[in-house]
């Protein structure tokens, strides 16, 4: 059971405090309810660009990293299609330095043409390095628009194309900041060796004066139900053929999420899983293969991705995957098989709670998708899943007309 206190500032900033005296450190985690899905379809990649801009100096603090390092702190950030998360850790005695830094960049960034140009260059280089110059790097640039035709999940956090980043204007960036990165669009979680009253005092002192902002309304298009099989063939300079199969599924906070998550684990979690035993160990069709969920806040994807063993025919490999999927749809898993994956998940959740920083991130995500208290119900929700539930989910999701398949062929020498 993770215990915490909650309060909300007058400007709408939600604050959650989790006290963990097992560490001499403290973590400040700010989760902004803004991700790539909130971008203009003609100006994608802005949320990720902001992940970089937020370290380029704020209104009153030209260098974010230096003062944090001087007090023994560390920091980082990540962006997804749903949210943007910034976090830092400091010795508990230096907690106020973290409040000073984070509140100033929520107040306003030091918007300059020079800073924007520097960060645009960094992001463009990242785009090239990770998506074009890395084997299999452009998979999601093609798989997302194959699976999504309306919803903004059709583009990756890096953006649709480099031009969207290169063409970003300073005024566009300012508008994006002031309509999304606001106290009334964020959750602040402080965890570690902290006292709630002290956190409340610091939150009021540093974040309280920041005015709430007018947020851009979120009116996302609904992805129509997929009713026919989709496919795309690509040929690239890669060592082995690969296949990527994406099936539409529910959102992260839907009650069915736990059923689908356990279904993916039965298929591919560990060497005793069905996919490993059948497609790797028994038939030697794949050198690696995995089944996983995107875990999106809105209806996401169940993905099966695998690299074929050299010499294996793509059609044979795909047929073998469908044989495994059809089997899990036709017959119930046995109780031992289900209990095994439940135990793994419970163990994983318990271990994740050892880190005070992980707890801060997990609490923030539960709060932004519903309520933080739900973090203590995760194990119970997984334990309610039955073998009938798994079969029902397999029959509903793992079907041909709900599938988008990317065939990634290695270019012949």
mmCIF file of C-alpha atoms in Angstrom:
data_model
loop_
_atom_site.group_PDB
_atom_site.id
_atom_site.type_symbol
_atom_site.label_atom_id
_atom_site.label_comp_id
_atom_site.label_asym_id
_atom_site.label_seq_id
_atom_site.Cartn_x
_atom_site.Cartn_y
_atom_site.Cartn_z
ATOM 1 C CA UNK A 1 0.000 0.000 0.000
ATOM 2 C CA UNK A 2 1.450 3.328 -1.082
ATOM 3 C CA UNK A 3 0.274 6.128 1.190
ATOM 4 C CA UNK A 4 0.239 9.795 0.206
ATOM 5 C CA UNK A 5 -1.343 13.155 0.861
ATOM 6 C CA UNK A 6 -3.051 15.270 -1.794
ATOM 7 C CA UNK A 7 -3.941 18.922 -2.133
ATOM 8 C CA UNK A 8 -4.599 21.372 -4.976
ATOM 9 C CA UNK A 9 -3.301 24.933 -5.255
ATOM 10 C CA UNK A 10 -5.641 27.768 -6.196
ATOM 11 C CA UNK A 11 -4.118 27.838 -9.698
ATOM 12 C CA UNK A 12 -5.193 24.226 -10.287
ATOM 13 C CA UNK A 13 -1.860 22.482 -9.735
ATOM 14 C CA UNK A 14 -2.459 19.092 -8.147
ATOM 15 C CA UNK A 15 0.175 18.171 -5.571
ATOM 16 C CA UNK A 16 0.743 14.707 -4.101
ATOM 17 C CA UNK A 17 3.230 13.897 -1.348
ATOM 18 C CA UNK A 18 4.550 10.419 -0.644
ATOM 19 C CA UNK A 19 6.831 10.110 2.388
ATOM 20 C CA UNK A 20 9.542 7.439 2.169
ATOM 21 C CA UNK A 21 12.142 7.676 4.936
ATOM 22 C CA UNK A 22 14.170 4.751 3.598
ATOM 23 C CA UNK A 23 16.109 7.209 1.434
ATOM 24 C CA UNK A 24 17.980 10.433 2.248
ATOM 25 C CA UNK A 25 16.809 11.804 -1.107
ATOM 26 C CA UNK A 26 13.704 13.455 -2.478
ATOM 27 C CA UNK A 27 12.160 13.396 -5.952
ATOM 28 C CA UNK A 28 10.101 16.030 -7.706
ATOM 29 C CA UNK A 29 8.078 14.711 -10.625
ATOM 30 C CA UNK A 30 5.937 16.987 -12.789
ATOM 31 C CA UNK A 31 3.643 15.289 -15.257
ATOM 32 C CA UNK A 32 2.091 17.607 -17.833
ATOM 33 C CA UNK A 33 -1.097 16.438 -19.509
ATOM 34 C CA UNK A 34 0.276 17.208 -22.951
ATOM 35 C CA UNK A 35 1.666 14.725 -25.457
ATOM 36 C CA UNK A 36 2.160 14.247 -29.165
ATOM 37 C CA UNK A 37 -1.563 13.549 -29.601
ATOM 38 C CA UNK A 38 -2.248 17.213 -28.737
ATOM 39 C CA UNK A 39 -0.204 18.550 -31.629
ATOM 40 C CA UNK A 40 -1.420 20.218 -34.783
ATOM 41 C CA UNK A 41 -1.260 17.539 -37.541
ATOM 42 C CA UNK A 42 0.742 20.037 -39.590
ATOM 43 C CA UNK A 43 3.144 20.851 -36.747
ATOM 44 C CA UNK A 44 4.037 17.533 -35.176
ATOM 45 C CA UNK A 45 6.969 16.813 -32.864
ATOM 46 C CA UNK A 46 6.338 19.907 -30.699
ATOM 47 C CA UNK A 47 5.810 18.023 -27.413
ATOM 48 C CA UNK A 48 9.113 16.223 -27.841
ATOM 49 C CA UNK A 49 10.795 19.465 -28.925
ATOM 50 C CA UNK A 50 9.617 20.965 -25.647
ATOM 51 C CA UNK A 51 11.229 18.144 -23.718
ATOM 52 C CA UNK A 52 14.492 19.636 -25.023
ATOM 53 C CA UNK A 53 13.510 23.310 -24.811
ATOM 54 C CA UNK A 54 12.638 22.947 -21.132
ATOM 55 C CA UNK A 55 16.338 22.393 -20.440
ATOM 56 C CA UNK A 56 17.383 25.397 -22.518
ATOM 57 C CA UNK A 57 16.884 27.919 -19.744
ATOM 58 C CA UNK A 58 13.828 29.456 -18.101
ATOM 59 C CA UNK A 59 12.745 33.040 -17.480
ATOM 60 C CA UNK A 60 15.014 33.668 -14.478
ATOM 61 C CA UNK A 61 17.409 30.723 -14.629
ATOM 62 C CA UNK A 62 19.578 30.620 -17.769
ATOM 63 C CA UNK A 63 21.109 27.224 -16.963
ATOM 64 C CA UNK A 64 18.935 24.486 -15.472
ATOM 65 C CA UNK A 65 21.569 21.800 -14.938
ATOM 66 C CA UNK A 66 24.339 23.734 -13.237
ATOM 67 C CA UNK A 67 22.547 24.832 -10.029
ATOM 68 C CA UNK A 68 20.959 21.374 -9.740
ATOM 69 C CA UNK A 69 24.317 19.641 -10.001
ATOM 70 C CA UNK A 70 25.802 22.016 -7.432
ATOM 71 C CA UNK A 71 23.348 20.698 -4.839
ATOM 72 C CA UNK A 72 23.913 17.048 -5.792
ATOM 73 C CA UNK A 73 20.839 16.699 -7.945
ATOM 74 C CA UNK A 74 20.050 14.797 -11.097
ATOM 75 C CA UNK A 75 17.248 15.133 -13.641
ATOM 76 C CA UNK A 76 15.736 13.934 -16.882
ATOM 77 C CA UNK A 77 12.495 13.872 -18.859
ATOM 78 C CA UNK A 78 10.500 11.822 -21.331
ATOM 79 C CA UNK A 79 7.631 12.427 -23.721
ATOM 80 C CA UNK A 80 4.944 10.080 -24.981
ATOM 81 C CA UNK A 81 1.920 10.478 -27.210
ATOM 82 C CA UNK A 82 -0.118 11.181 -24.055
ATOM 83 C CA UNK A 83 2.028 13.136 -21.592
ATOM 84 C CA UNK A 84 5.323 14.876 -20.907
ATOM 85 C CA UNK A 85 7.172 14.041 -17.696
ATOM 86 C CA UNK A 86 9.982 15.959 -15.996
ATOM 87 C CA UNK A 87 11.712 14.688 -12.884
ATOM 88 C CA UNK A 88 14.653 15.395 -10.621
ATOM 89 C CA UNK A 89 16.169 13.983 -7.470
ATOM 90 C CA UNK A 90 18.064 15.904 -4.799
ATOM 91 C CA UNK A 91 19.338 15.314 -1.264
ATOM 92 C CA UNK A 92 16.348 16.009 0.984
ATOM 93 C CA UNK A 93 18.089 19.060 2.453
ATOM 94 C CA UNK A 94 18.111 20.683 -1.013
ATOM 95 C CA UNK A 95 14.483 20.095 -1.901
ATOM 96 C CA UNK A 96 13.772 23.802 -2.307
ATOM 97 C CA UNK A 97 16.301 24.079 -5.141
ATOM 98 C CA UNK A 98 14.144 21.644 -7.101
ATOM 99 C CA UNK A 99 11.027 23.716 -6.449
ATOM 100 C CA UNK A 100 12.868 26.852 -7.578
ATOM 101 C CA UNK A 101 14.002 25.235 -10.833
ATOM 102 C CA UNK A 102 10.749 23.512 -11.770
ATOM 103 C CA UNK A 103 8.501 26.439 -10.908
ATOM 104 C CA UNK A 104 10.559 28.860 -12.991
ATOM 105 C CA UNK A 105 10.304 26.814 -16.133
ATOM 106 C CA UNK A 106 6.601 26.327 -15.568
ATOM 107 C CA UNK A 107 6.366 30.131 -15.247
ATOM 108 C CA UNK A 108 8.014 30.678 -18.627
ATOM 109 C CA UNK A 109 10.921 29.528 -20.706
ATOM 110 C CA UNK A 110 13.646 31.880 -21.924
ATOM 111 C CA UNK A 111 12.254 31.966 -25.448
ATOM 112 C CA UNK A 112 14.942 33.071 -27.880
ATOM 113 C CA UNK A 113 15.651 32.353 -31.519
ATOM 114 C CA UNK A 114 19.072 31.048 -30.539
ATOM 115 C CA UNK A 115 17.720 28.559 -27.993
ATOM 116 C CA UNK A 116 15.059 27.362 -30.419
ATOM 117 C CA UNK A 117 17.591 26.907 -33.216
ATOM 118 C CA UNK A 118 19.925 24.941 -30.952
ATOM 119 C CA UNK A 119 17.196 22.572 -29.749
ATOM 120 C CA UNK A 120 15.725 22.163 -33.241
ATOM 121 C CA UNK A 121 19.157 21.074 -34.460
ATOM 122 C CA UNK A 122 19.433 18.591 -31.583
ATOM 123 C CA UNK A 123 15.999 17.092 -32.294
ATOM 124 C CA UNK A 124 16.599 16.904 -36.046
ATOM 125 C CA UNK A 125 19.852 15.046 -35.412
ATOM 126 C CA UNK A 126 18.007 12.700 -33.052
ATOM 127 C CA UNK A 127 15.364 12.151 -35.738
ATOM 128 C CA UNK A 128 18.018 11.161 -38.285
ATOM 129 C CA UNK A 129 20.045 9.055 -35.889
ATOM 130 C CA UNK A 130 17.269 7.031 -34.291
ATOM 131 C CA UNK A 131 14.715 6.785 -37.092
ATOM 132 C CA UNK A 132 16.658 6.829 -40.371
ATOM 133 C CA UNK A 133 20.240 5.780 -39.653
ATOM 134 C CA UNK A 134 19.471 2.914 -37.292
ATOM 135 C CA UNK A 135 18.422 -0.549 -38.487
ATOM 136 C CA UNK A 136 14.640 -1.007 -38.137
ATOM 137 C CA UNK A 137 14.475 2.600 -36.822
ATOM 138 C CA UNK A 138 11.600 3.756 -39.033
ATOM 139 C CA UNK A 139 9.198 0.960 -38.079
ATOM 140 C CA UNK A 140 6.826 3.145 -36.076
ATOM 141 C CA UNK A 141 6.887 5.927 -38.643
ATOM 142 C CA UNK A 142 5.087 3.444 -40.913
ATOM 143 C CA UNK A 143 3.213 1.163 -38.506
ATOM 144 C CA UNK A 144 1.360 3.985 -36.739
ATOM 145 C CA UNK A 145 -0.214 5.523 -39.886
ATOM 146 C CA UNK A 146 -1.037 2.013 -41.065
ATOM 147 C CA UNK A 147 -3.019 1.279 -37.888
ATOM 148 C CA UNK A 148 -4.487 4.763 -37.288
ATOM 149 C CA UNK A 149 -6.342 6.698 -39.974
ATOM 150 C CA UNK A 150 -7.979 9.450 -37.869
ATOM 151 C CA UNK A 151 -6.539 9.534 -34.357
ATOM 152 C CA UNK A 152 -3.285 11.485 -33.743
ATOM 153 C CA UNK A 153 -1.646 8.311 -32.478
ATOM 154 C CA UNK A 154 -0.869 7.966 -36.197
ATOM 155 C CA UNK A 155 2.372 9.892 -35.641
ATOM 156 C CA UNK A 156 5.297 9.241 -33.301
ATOM 157 C CA UNK A 157 6.473 11.613 -30.581
ATOM 158 C CA UNK A 158 9.430 12.595 -32.749
ATOM 159 C CA UNK A 159 6.895 13.892 -35.290
ATOM 160 C CA UNK A 160 5.719 12.981 -38.771
ATOM 161 C CA UNK A 161 8.708 14.466 -40.565
ATOM 162 C CA UNK A 162 11.829 16.534 -40.010
ATOM 163 C CA UNK A 163 10.294 19.530 -41.818
ATOM 164 C CA UNK A 164 7.754 20.032 -39.022
ATOM 165 C CA UNK A 165 10.632 20.592 -36.582
ATOM 166 C CA UNK A 166 12.775 22.590 -38.994
ATOM 167 C CA UNK A 167 9.887 24.949 -39.787
ATOM 168 C CA UNK A 168 8.867 25.592 -36.152
ATOM 169 C CA UNK A 169 8.630 29.345 -35.494
ATOM 170 C CA UNK A 170 9.265 31.043 -32.155
ATOM 171 C CA UNK A 171 5.688 32.316 -31.905
ATOM 172 C CA UNK A 172 4.323 28.803 -32.605
ATOM 173 C CA UNK A 173 6.475 27.458 -29.799
ATOM 174 C CA UNK A 174 5.369 30.188 -27.379
ATOM 175 C CA UNK A 175 1.707 29.525 -28.158
ATOM 176 C CA UNK A 176 2.171 25.799 -27.619
ATOM 177 C CA UNK A 177 3.843 26.406 -24.251
ATOM 178 C CA UNK A 178 1.307 28.816 -22.799
ATOM 179 C CA UNK A 179 -1.684 26.687 -23.818
ATOM 180 C CA UNK A 180 -0.379 23.388 -22.468
ATOM 181 C CA UNK A 181 2.397 23.714 -19.860
ATOM 182 C CA UNK A 182 0.264 25.230 -17.143
ATOM 183 C CA UNK A 183 -0.288 24.572 -13.436
ATOM 184 C CA UNK A 184 -3.890 23.624 -14.185
ATOM 185 C CA UNK A 185 -2.651 20.983 -16.649
ATOM 186 C CA UNK A 186 -0.083 19.245 -14.450
ATOM 187 C CA UNK A 187 0.385 16.923 -11.497
ATOM 188 C CA UNK A 188 3.298 17.515 -9.110
ATOM 189 C CA UNK A 189 4.403 14.544 -7.020
ATOM 190 C CA UNK A 190 7.060 14.863 -4.336
ATOM 191 C CA UNK A 191 8.360 11.615 -2.881
ATOM 192 C CA UNK A 192 11.162 10.541 -0.604
ATOM 193 C CA UNK A 193 12.309 11.837 2.777
ATOM 194 C CA UNK A 194 9.871 14.730 2.884
ATOM 195 C CA UNK A 195 7.178 16.170 5.146
ATOM 196 C CA UNK A 196 3.777 17.082 3.727
ATOM 197 C CA UNK A 197 3.614 20.426 5.531
ATOM 198 C CA UNK A 198 7.020 21.452 4.202
ATOM 199 C CA UNK A 199 6.050 20.411 0.661
ATOM 200 C CA UNK A 200 2.825 22.400 0.996
ATOM 201 C CA UNK A 201 4.796 25.468 2.100
ATOM 202 C CA UNK A 202 7.231 25.155 -0.816
ATOM 203 C CA UNK A 203 4.477 24.471 -3.331
ATOM 204 C CA UNK A 204 2.580 27.589 -2.253
ATOM 205 C CA UNK A 205 5.776 29.677 -2.264
ATOM 206 C CA UNK A 206 7.119 28.651 -5.676
ATOM 207 C CA UNK A 207 4.173 27.400 -7.734
ATOM 208 C CA UNK A 208 1.342 29.329 -6.090
ATOM 209 C CA UNK A 209 2.090 32.680 -7.838
ATOM 210 C CA UNK A 210 1.907 31.088 -11.310
ATOM 211 C CA UNK A 211 -1.460 31.961 -12.819
ATOM 212 C CA UNK A 212 -3.681 29.282 -14.297
ATOM 213 C CA UNK A 213 -3.838 29.430 -18.084
ATOM 214 C CA UNK A 214 -6.406 28.958 -20.780
ATOM 215 C CA UNK A 215 -5.825 25.461 -22.110
ATOM 216 C CA UNK A 216 -6.301 24.373 -25.695
ATOM 217 C CA UNK A 217 -9.425 22.166 -25.687
ATOM 218 C CA UNK A 218 -8.714 18.502 -26.365
ATOM 219 C CA UNK A 219 -11.123 17.366 -29.065
ATOM 220 C CA UNK A 220 -9.363 14.351 -30.497
ATOM 221 C CA UNK A 221 -10.905 12.484 -33.425
ATOM 222 C CA UNK A 222 -12.128 8.989 -32.639
ATOM 223 C CA UNK A 223 -10.422 6.216 -34.570
ATOM 224 C CA UNK A 224 -13.082 4.284 -36.550
ATOM 225 C CA UNK A 225 -13.284 0.562 -35.915
ATOM 226 C CA UNK A 226 -10.934 -1.289 -38.247
ATOM 227 C CA UNK A 227 -12.889 -3.746 -40.368
ATOM 228 C CA UNK A 228 -10.321 -5.032 -42.871
ATOM 229 C CA UNK A 229 -6.807 -6.396 -42.828
ATOM 230 C CA UNK A 230 -4.146 -3.820 -43.698
ATOM 231 C CA UNK A 231 -0.592 -4.480 -44.804
ATOM 232 C CA UNK A 232 2.530 -2.704 -45.960
ATOM 233 C CA UNK A 233 5.764 -4.095 -47.386
ATOM 234 C CA UNK A 234 9.059 -2.235 -46.897
ATOM 235 C CA UNK A 235 12.552 -3.158 -48.005
ATOM 236 C CA UNK A 236 15.526 -1.813 -46.075
ATOM 237 C CA UNK A 237 19.256 -2.354 -45.499
ATOM 238 C CA UNK A 238 18.811 -4.604 -42.458
ATOM 239 C CA UNK A 239 20.319 -8.018 -41.640
ATOM 240 C CA UNK A 240 17.068 -10.012 -41.282
ATOM 241 C CA UNK A 241 13.413 -9.911 -42.293
ATOM 242 C CA UNK A 242 11.017 -8.785 -39.588
ATOM 243 C CA UNK A 243 7.253 -8.696 -39.104
ATOM 244 C CA UNK A 244 5.148 -6.285 -37.031
ATOM 245 C CA UNK A 245 1.459 -6.992 -36.351
ATOM 246 C CA UNK A 246 -0.650 -4.304 -34.627
ATOM 247 C CA UNK A 247 -4.161 -4.991 -33.250
ATOM 248 C CA UNK A 248 -6.448 -2.277 -31.862
ATOM 249 C CA UNK A 249 -7.333 -2.655 -28.184
ATOM 250 C CA UNK A 250 -8.713 -0.641 -25.247
ATOM 251 C CA UNK A 251 -7.123 2.269 -23.353
ATOM 252 C CA UNK A 252 -4.813 1.967 -20.329
ATOM 253 C CA UNK A 253 -7.529 2.844 -17.818
ATOM 254 C CA UNK A 254 -10.210 0.547 -19.290
ATOM 255 C CA UNK A 255 -11.167 -2.452 -17.184
ATOM 256 C CA UNK A 256 -10.239 -4.789 -20.052
ATOM 257 C CA UNK A 257 -6.641 -3.549 -20.065
ATOM 258 C CA UNK A 258 -5.672 -6.033 -17.344
ATOM 259 C CA UNK A 259 -7.101 -8.938 -19.330
ATOM 260 C CA UNK A 260 -5.229 -7.966 -22.488
ATOM 261 C CA UNK A 261 -2.020 -7.364 -20.555
ATOM 262 C CA UNK A 262 -2.135 -10.866 -19.091
ATOM 263 C CA UNK A 263 -2.955 -12.269 -22.531
ATOM 264 C CA UNK A 264 0.217 -10.709 -23.927
ATOM 265 C CA UNK A 265 2.205 -12.179 -21.050
ATOM 266 C CA UNK A 266 0.888 -15.670 -21.664
ATOM 267 C CA UNK A 267 1.978 -15.305 -25.248
ATOM 268 C CA UNK A 268 5.458 -13.923 -24.728
ATOM 269 C CA UNK A 269 6.554 -13.259 -21.142
ATOM 270 C CA UNK A 270 9.538 -15.518 -20.532
ATOM 271 C CA UNK A 271 10.970 -18.659 -22.033
ATOM 272 C CA UNK A 272 7.990 -20.786 -21.006
ATOM 273 C CA UNK A 273 5.557 -18.559 -22.905
ATOM 274 C CA UNK A 274 3.649 -19.901 -25.891
ATOM 275 C CA UNK A 275 5.375 -17.831 -28.545
ATOM 276 C CA UNK A 276 8.865 -18.596 -27.279
ATOM 277 C CA UNK A 277 8.188 -22.303 -26.917
ATOM 278 C CA UNK A 278 6.483 -22.701 -30.301
ATOM 279 C CA UNK A 279 8.060 -20.191 -32.662
ATOM 280 C CA UNK A 280 11.610 -20.012 -31.328
ATOM 281 C CA UNK A 281 12.419 -23.219 -29.467
ATOM 282 C CA UNK A 282 10.266 -25.754 -31.338
ATOM 283 C CA UNK A 283 10.088 -24.395 -34.908
ATOM 284 C CA UNK A 284 13.110 -22.033 -34.954
ATOM 285 C CA UNK A 285 11.243 -19.534 -37.123
ATOM 286 C CA UNK A 286 12.295 -16.428 -35.207
ATOM 287 C CA UNK A 287 15.510 -15.265 -33.571
ATOM 288 C CA UNK A 288 13.433 -12.982 -31.363
ATOM 289 C CA UNK A 289 9.726 -12.281 -31.028
ATOM 290 C CA UNK A 290 7.617 -10.421 -28.509
ATOM 291 C CA UNK A 291 4.014 -9.469 -27.763
ATOM 292 C CA UNK A 292 3.360 -6.226 -25.899
ATOM 293 C CA UNK A 293 0.912 -3.355 -25.402
ATOM 294 C CA UNK A 294 1.495 0.301 -26.144
ATOM 295 C CA UNK A 295 -0.348 1.141 -22.893
ATOM 296 C CA UNK A 296 -1.787 4.354 -24.285
ATOM 297 C CA UNK A 297 -4.250 6.524 -22.351
ATOM 298 C CA UNK A 298 -6.667 6.218 -25.270
ATOM 299 C CA UNK A 299 -7.409 3.034 -27.266
ATOM 300 C CA UNK A 300 -3.987 1.645 -28.075
ATOM 301 C CA UNK A 301 -2.330 -1.278 -29.791
ATOM 302 C CA UNK A 302 -1.480 -4.898 -29.042
ATOM 303 C CA UNK A 303 1.719 -5.538 -30.978
ATOM 304 C CA UNK A 304 3.528 -8.676 -32.014
ATOM 305 C CA UNK A 305 6.982 -8.065 -33.462
ATOM 306 C CA UNK A 306 9.616 -10.566 -34.454
ATOM 307 C CA UNK A 307 12.835 -10.959 -36.413
ATOM 308 C CA UNK A 308 12.889 -14.018 -38.616
ATOM 309 C CA UNK A 309 15.580 -16.635 -38.519
ATOM 310 C CA UNK A 310 17.764 -16.431 -41.617
ATOM 311 C CA UNK A 311 16.264 -18.355 -44.530
ATOM 312 C CA UNK A 312 12.726 -18.514 -43.128
ATOM 313 C CA UNK A 313 9.957 -17.539 -45.531
ATOM 314 C CA UNK A 314 7.894 -14.504 -44.432
ATOM 315 C CA UNK A 315 4.585 -16.226 -45.185
ATOM 316 C CA UNK A 316 5.554 -19.318 -43.178
ATOM 317 C CA UNK A 317 6.532 -17.118 -40.233
ATOM 318 C CA UNK A 318 3.282 -15.162 -40.358
ATOM 319 C CA UNK A 319 1.185 -18.346 -40.634
ATOM 320 C CA UNK A 320 2.924 -19.739 -37.566
ATOM 321 C CA UNK A 321 2.065 -16.606 -35.560
ATOM 322 C CA UNK A 322 -1.581 -16.900 -36.592
ATOM 323 C CA UNK A 323 -1.575 -20.569 -35.525
ATOM 324 C CA UNK A 324 -0.545 -19.508 -32.015
ATOM 325 C CA UNK A 325 -3.119 -16.697 -31.922
ATOM 326 C CA UNK A 326 -5.888 -18.961 -33.196
ATOM 327 C CA UNK A 327 -5.015 -21.525 -30.538
ATOM 328 C CA UNK A 328 -5.252 -18.979 -27.698
ATOM 329 C CA UNK A 329 -8.627 -17.891 -29.100
ATOM 330 C CA UNK A 330 -9.940 -21.439 -29.465
ATOM 331 C CA UNK A 331 -8.935 -22.853 -26.084
ATOM 332 C CA UNK A 332 -8.716 -21.467 -22.570
ATOM 333 C CA UNK A 333 -5.352 -21.077 -20.900
ATOM 334 C CA UNK A 334 -4.952 -23.384 -17.935
ATOM 335 C CA UNK A 335 -5.127 -21.985 -14.406
ATOM 336 C CA UNK A 336 -1.443 -22.662 -13.719
ATOM 337 C CA UNK A 337 -0.413 -20.722 -16.808
ATOM 338 C CA UNK A 338 -2.540 -17.736 -15.787
ATOM 339 C CA UNK A 339 -1.396 -17.781 -12.159
ATOM 340 C CA UNK A 340 2.228 -17.837 -13.281
ATOM 341 C CA UNK A 341 1.919 -14.586 -15.248
ATOM 342 C CA UNK A 342 -0.124 -12.992 -12.461
ATOM 343 C CA UNK A 343 2.690 -13.779 -10.043
ATOM 344 C CA UNK A 344 5.224 -12.195 -12.390
ATOM 345 C CA UNK A 345 3.199 -9.016 -12.668
ATOM 346 C CA UNK A 346 2.684 -8.760 -8.919
ATOM 347 C CA UNK A 347 6.403 -9.238 -8.397
ATOM 348 C CA UNK A 348 7.172 -6.572 -10.987
ATOM 349 C CA UNK A 349 4.780 -4.109 -9.370
ATOM 350 C CA UNK A 350 6.233 -4.715 -5.911
ATOM 351 C CA UNK A 351 9.807 -4.248 -7.140
ATOM 352 C CA UNK A 352 8.845 -1.050 -8.963
ATOM 353 C CA UNK A 353 7.699 0.368 -5.633
ATOM 354 C CA UNK A 354 11.175 0.040 -4.135
ATOM 355 C CA UNK A 355 12.305 3.169 -5.983
ATOM 356 C CA UNK A 356 10.946 6.420 -4.549
ATOM 357 C CA UNK A 357 11.294 8.007 -7.998
ATOM 358 C CA UNK A 358 9.322 5.225 -9.706
ATOM 359 C CA UNK A 359 6.595 5.650 -7.133
ATOM 360 C CA UNK A 360 6.429 9.367 -7.882
ATOM 361 C CA UNK A 361 6.058 8.709 -11.608
ATOM 362 C CA UNK A 362 3.467 5.965 -11.143
ATOM 363 C CA UNK A 363 1.391 8.039 -8.722
ATOM 364 C CA UNK A 364 1.411 10.963 -11.157
ATOM 365 C CA UNK A 365 0.268 8.799 -14.064
ATOM 366 C CA UNK A 366 -2.595 7.322 -12.064
ATOM 367 C CA UNK A 367 -3.696 10.794 -11.001
ATOM 368 C CA UNK A 368 -3.690 12.165 -14.522
ATOM 369 C CA UNK A 369 -5.707 9.240 -15.905
ATOM 370 C CA UNK A 370 -8.155 9.097 -13.029
ATOM 371 C CA UNK A 371 -7.083 9.173 -9.399
ATOM 372 C CA UNK A 372 -3.815 8.399 -7.656
ATOM 373 C CA UNK A 373 -5.544 6.013 -5.245
ATOM 374 C CA UNK A 374 -5.939 3.512 -8.102
ATOM 375 C CA UNK A 375 -2.241 2.681 -7.846
ATOM 376 C CA UNK A 376 -3.076 0.489 -4.850
ATOM 377 C CA UNK A 377 -5.684 -1.509 -6.781
ATOM 378 C CA UNK A 378 -3.460 -2.758 -9.596
ATOM 379 C CA UNK A 379 -2.709 -6.215 -8.164
ATOM 380 C CA UNK A 380 -6.365 -6.749 -7.267
ATOM 381 C CA UNK A 381 -7.463 -5.896 -10.815
ATOM 382 C CA UNK A 382 -4.996 -8.374 -12.307
ATOM 383 C CA UNK A 383 -6.046 -11.078 -9.854
ATOM 384 C CA UNK A 384 -9.693 -10.769 -10.935
ATOM 385 C CA UNK A 385 -8.879 -11.880 -14.482
ATOM 386 C CA UNK A 386 -10.004 -15.410 -15.377
ATOM 387 C CA UNK A 387 -9.036 -17.823 -18.136
ATOM 388 C CA UNK A 388 -12.423 -17.097 -19.754
ATOM 389 C CA UNK A 389 -11.529 -13.393 -19.829
ATOM 390 C CA UNK A 390 -8.310 -14.152 -21.694
ATOM 391 C CA UNK A 391 -10.099 -16.232 -24.302
ATOM 392 C CA UNK A 392 -12.756 -13.546 -24.718
ATOM 393 C CA UNK A 393 -10.097 -10.876 -25.307
ATOM 394 C CA UNK A 394 -8.207 -13.074 -27.778
ATOM 395 C CA UNK A 395 -11.397 -13.717 -29.771
ATOM 396 C CA UNK A 396 -12.247 -10.019 -29.755
ATOM 397 C CA UNK A 397 -8.838 -8.514 -30.573
ATOM 398 C CA UNK A 398 -6.569 -11.050 -32.249
ATOM 399 C CA UNK A 399 -8.506 -11.311 -35.498
ATOM 400 C CA UNK A 400 -7.480 -10.649 -39.082
ATOM 401 C CA UNK A 401 -9.788 -7.679 -39.769
ATOM 402 C CA UNK A 402 -8.394 -5.898 -36.683
ATOM 403 C CA UNK A 403 -4.788 -6.364 -37.768
ATOM 404 C CA UNK A 404 -2.295 -4.068 -39.521
ATOM 405 C CA UNK A 405 0.840 -5.916 -40.569
ATOM 406 C CA UNK A 406 4.152 -4.404 -41.615
ATOM 407 C CA UNK A 407 6.406 -6.788 -43.544
ATOM 408 C CA UNK A 408 9.972 -5.519 -43.197
ATOM 409 C CA UNK A 409 12.167 -7.189 -45.809
ATOM 410 C CA UNK A 410 15.942 -7.253 -45.744
ATOM 411 C CA UNK A 411 17.276 -5.932 -49.052
ATOM 412 C CA UNK A 412 18.846 -8.690 -51.116
ATOM 413 C CA UNK A 413 22.594 -8.292 -51.632
#
